Tab-separated table of C-alpha atoms in Angstrom:
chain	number	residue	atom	x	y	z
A	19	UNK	CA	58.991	38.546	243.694
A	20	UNK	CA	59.584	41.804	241.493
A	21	UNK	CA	59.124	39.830	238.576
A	22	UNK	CA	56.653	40.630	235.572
A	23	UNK	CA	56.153	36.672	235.593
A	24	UNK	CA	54.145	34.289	237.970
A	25	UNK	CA	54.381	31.243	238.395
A	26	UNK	CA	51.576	28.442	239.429
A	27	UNK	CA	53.143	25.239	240.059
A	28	UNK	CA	49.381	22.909	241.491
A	29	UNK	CA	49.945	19.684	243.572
A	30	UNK	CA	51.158	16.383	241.526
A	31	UNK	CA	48.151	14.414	241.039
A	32	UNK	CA	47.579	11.377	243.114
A	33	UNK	CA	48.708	8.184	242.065
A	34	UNK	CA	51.363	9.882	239.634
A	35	UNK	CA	54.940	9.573	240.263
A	36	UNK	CA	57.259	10.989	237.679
A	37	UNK	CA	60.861	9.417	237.687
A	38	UNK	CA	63.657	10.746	239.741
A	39	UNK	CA	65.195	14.202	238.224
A	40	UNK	CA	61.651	15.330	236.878
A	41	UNK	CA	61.996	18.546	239.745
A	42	UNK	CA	65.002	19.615	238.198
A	43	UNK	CA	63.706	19.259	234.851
A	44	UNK	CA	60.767	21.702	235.607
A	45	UNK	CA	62.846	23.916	237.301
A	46	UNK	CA	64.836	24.302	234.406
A	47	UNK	CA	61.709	24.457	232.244
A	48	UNK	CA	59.921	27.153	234.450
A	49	UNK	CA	63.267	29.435	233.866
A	50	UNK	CA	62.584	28.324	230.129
A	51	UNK	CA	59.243	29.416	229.833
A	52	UNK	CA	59.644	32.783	231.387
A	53	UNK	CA	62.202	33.722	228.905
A	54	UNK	CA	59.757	33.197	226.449
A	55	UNK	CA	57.937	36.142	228.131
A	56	UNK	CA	59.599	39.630	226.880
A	57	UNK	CA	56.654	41.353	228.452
A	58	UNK	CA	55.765	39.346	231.533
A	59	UNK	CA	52.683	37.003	232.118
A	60	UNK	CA	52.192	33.916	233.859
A	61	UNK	CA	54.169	30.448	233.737
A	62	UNK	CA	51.841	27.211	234.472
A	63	UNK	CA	54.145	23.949	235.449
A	64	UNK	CA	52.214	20.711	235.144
A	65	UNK	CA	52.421	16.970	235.335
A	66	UNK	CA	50.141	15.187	233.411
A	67	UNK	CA	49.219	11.763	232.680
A	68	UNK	CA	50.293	9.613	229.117
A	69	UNK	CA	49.791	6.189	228.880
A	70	UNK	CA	51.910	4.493	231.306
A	71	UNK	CA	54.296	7.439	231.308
A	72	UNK	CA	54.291	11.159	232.890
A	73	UNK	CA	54.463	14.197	230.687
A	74	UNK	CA	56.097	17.450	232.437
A	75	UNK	CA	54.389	20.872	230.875
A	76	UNK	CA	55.554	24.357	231.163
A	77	UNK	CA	52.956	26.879	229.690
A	78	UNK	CA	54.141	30.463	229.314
A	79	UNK	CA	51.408	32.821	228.940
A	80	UNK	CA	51.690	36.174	228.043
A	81	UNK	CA	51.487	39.001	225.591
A	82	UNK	CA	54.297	38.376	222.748
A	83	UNK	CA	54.897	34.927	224.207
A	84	UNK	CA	57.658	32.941	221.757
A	85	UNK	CA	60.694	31.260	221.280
A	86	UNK	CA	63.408	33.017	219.737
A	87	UNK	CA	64.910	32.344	216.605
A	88	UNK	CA	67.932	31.682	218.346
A	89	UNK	CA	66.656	29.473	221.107
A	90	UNK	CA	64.382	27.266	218.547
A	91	UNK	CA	68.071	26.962	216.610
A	92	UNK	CA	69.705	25.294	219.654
A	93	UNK	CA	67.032	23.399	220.795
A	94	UNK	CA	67.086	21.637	217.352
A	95	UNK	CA	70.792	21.417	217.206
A	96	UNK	CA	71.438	18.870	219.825
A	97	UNK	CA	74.304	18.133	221.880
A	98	UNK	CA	76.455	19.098	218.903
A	99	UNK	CA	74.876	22.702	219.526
A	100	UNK	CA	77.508	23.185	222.211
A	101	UNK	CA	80.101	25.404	219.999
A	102	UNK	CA	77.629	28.063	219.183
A	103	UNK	CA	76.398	28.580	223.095
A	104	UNK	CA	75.416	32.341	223.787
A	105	UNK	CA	74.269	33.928	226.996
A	106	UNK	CA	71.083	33.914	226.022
A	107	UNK	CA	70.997	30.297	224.778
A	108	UNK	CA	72.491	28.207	227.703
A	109	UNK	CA	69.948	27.625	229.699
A	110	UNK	CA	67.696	26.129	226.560
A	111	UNK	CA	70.772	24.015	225.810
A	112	UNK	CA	71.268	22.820	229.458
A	113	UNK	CA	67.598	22.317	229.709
A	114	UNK	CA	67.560	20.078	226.458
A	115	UNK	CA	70.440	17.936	227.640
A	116	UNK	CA	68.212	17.364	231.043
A	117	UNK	CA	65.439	16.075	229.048
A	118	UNK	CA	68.122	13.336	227.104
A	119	UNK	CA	69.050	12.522	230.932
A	120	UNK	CA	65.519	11.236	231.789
A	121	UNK	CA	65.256	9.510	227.640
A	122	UNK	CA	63.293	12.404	226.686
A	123	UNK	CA	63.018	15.539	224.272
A	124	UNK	CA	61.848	19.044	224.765
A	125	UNK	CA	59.082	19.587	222.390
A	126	UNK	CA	58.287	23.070	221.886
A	127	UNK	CA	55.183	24.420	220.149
A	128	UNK	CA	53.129	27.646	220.175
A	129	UNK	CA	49.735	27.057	221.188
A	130	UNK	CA	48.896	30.264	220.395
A	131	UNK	CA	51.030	32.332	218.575
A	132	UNK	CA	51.923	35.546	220.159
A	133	UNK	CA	49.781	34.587	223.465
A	134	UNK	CA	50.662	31.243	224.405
A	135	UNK	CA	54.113	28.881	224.320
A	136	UNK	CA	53.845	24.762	225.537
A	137	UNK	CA	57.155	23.442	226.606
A	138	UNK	CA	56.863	19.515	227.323
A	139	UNK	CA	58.774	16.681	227.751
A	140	UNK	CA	57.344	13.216	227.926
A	141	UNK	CA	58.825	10.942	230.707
A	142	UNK	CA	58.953	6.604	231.836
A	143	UNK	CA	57.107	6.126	234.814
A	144	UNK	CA	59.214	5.689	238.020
């Protein structure tokens, strides 16, 4: 509440169950997303089929929607990012390692450059 960013978080869809730690995965990923919102907009959270596996989806949608220099720098650097933590990167770093927890990667892409920002991680089945 107060926030320039909403959030819309749907129902799972029947028959899907994503493995154990997937809530605080897209918890992590909904804080993500709406720093990738400088001027507010809307965050869409997701679970979607693949194959015999669950992918979780954060979509941040918004004027000026990106990923900072910065942020895309840690996300690629790994655990061995860890020495250069800022402020403003922590939370991309802690999110990352999340995703290794569950044997997965964050893979971040603009759908839409300047407008839209897809934030995914593909899961194993429970």
């Amino acid at each position: 509440e107060g926030s320039k960013v909403t959030l819309n978080w749907p129902a799972v869809p029947t028959g899907l169950t994503p493995p154990p730690g997937t809530a605080k995965l897209l918890l992590n990923m909904v804080l993500l997303a709406s720093e990738m919102l400088p001027r507010g907009g809307e965050v869409n959270i997701g679970l979607e089929r693949a194959g015999s596996g669950v992918v979780a989806v954060a979509t941040a949608n918004g004027r000026d929607a990106r990923i900072t220099e910065e942020m895309a720098a840690m996300l690629a650097a790994g655990a061995d990012g860890v020495g250069s933590l800022t402020a403003k990167t922590v939370h991309g770093y802690f999110t990352a390692r999340l995703a290794e927890s569950l044997a997965s990667q964050l893979q971040v892409s603009a759908t839409q450059p300047g407008a839209s920002v897809r934030v995914a991680a593909a899961l194993a089945a429970a």
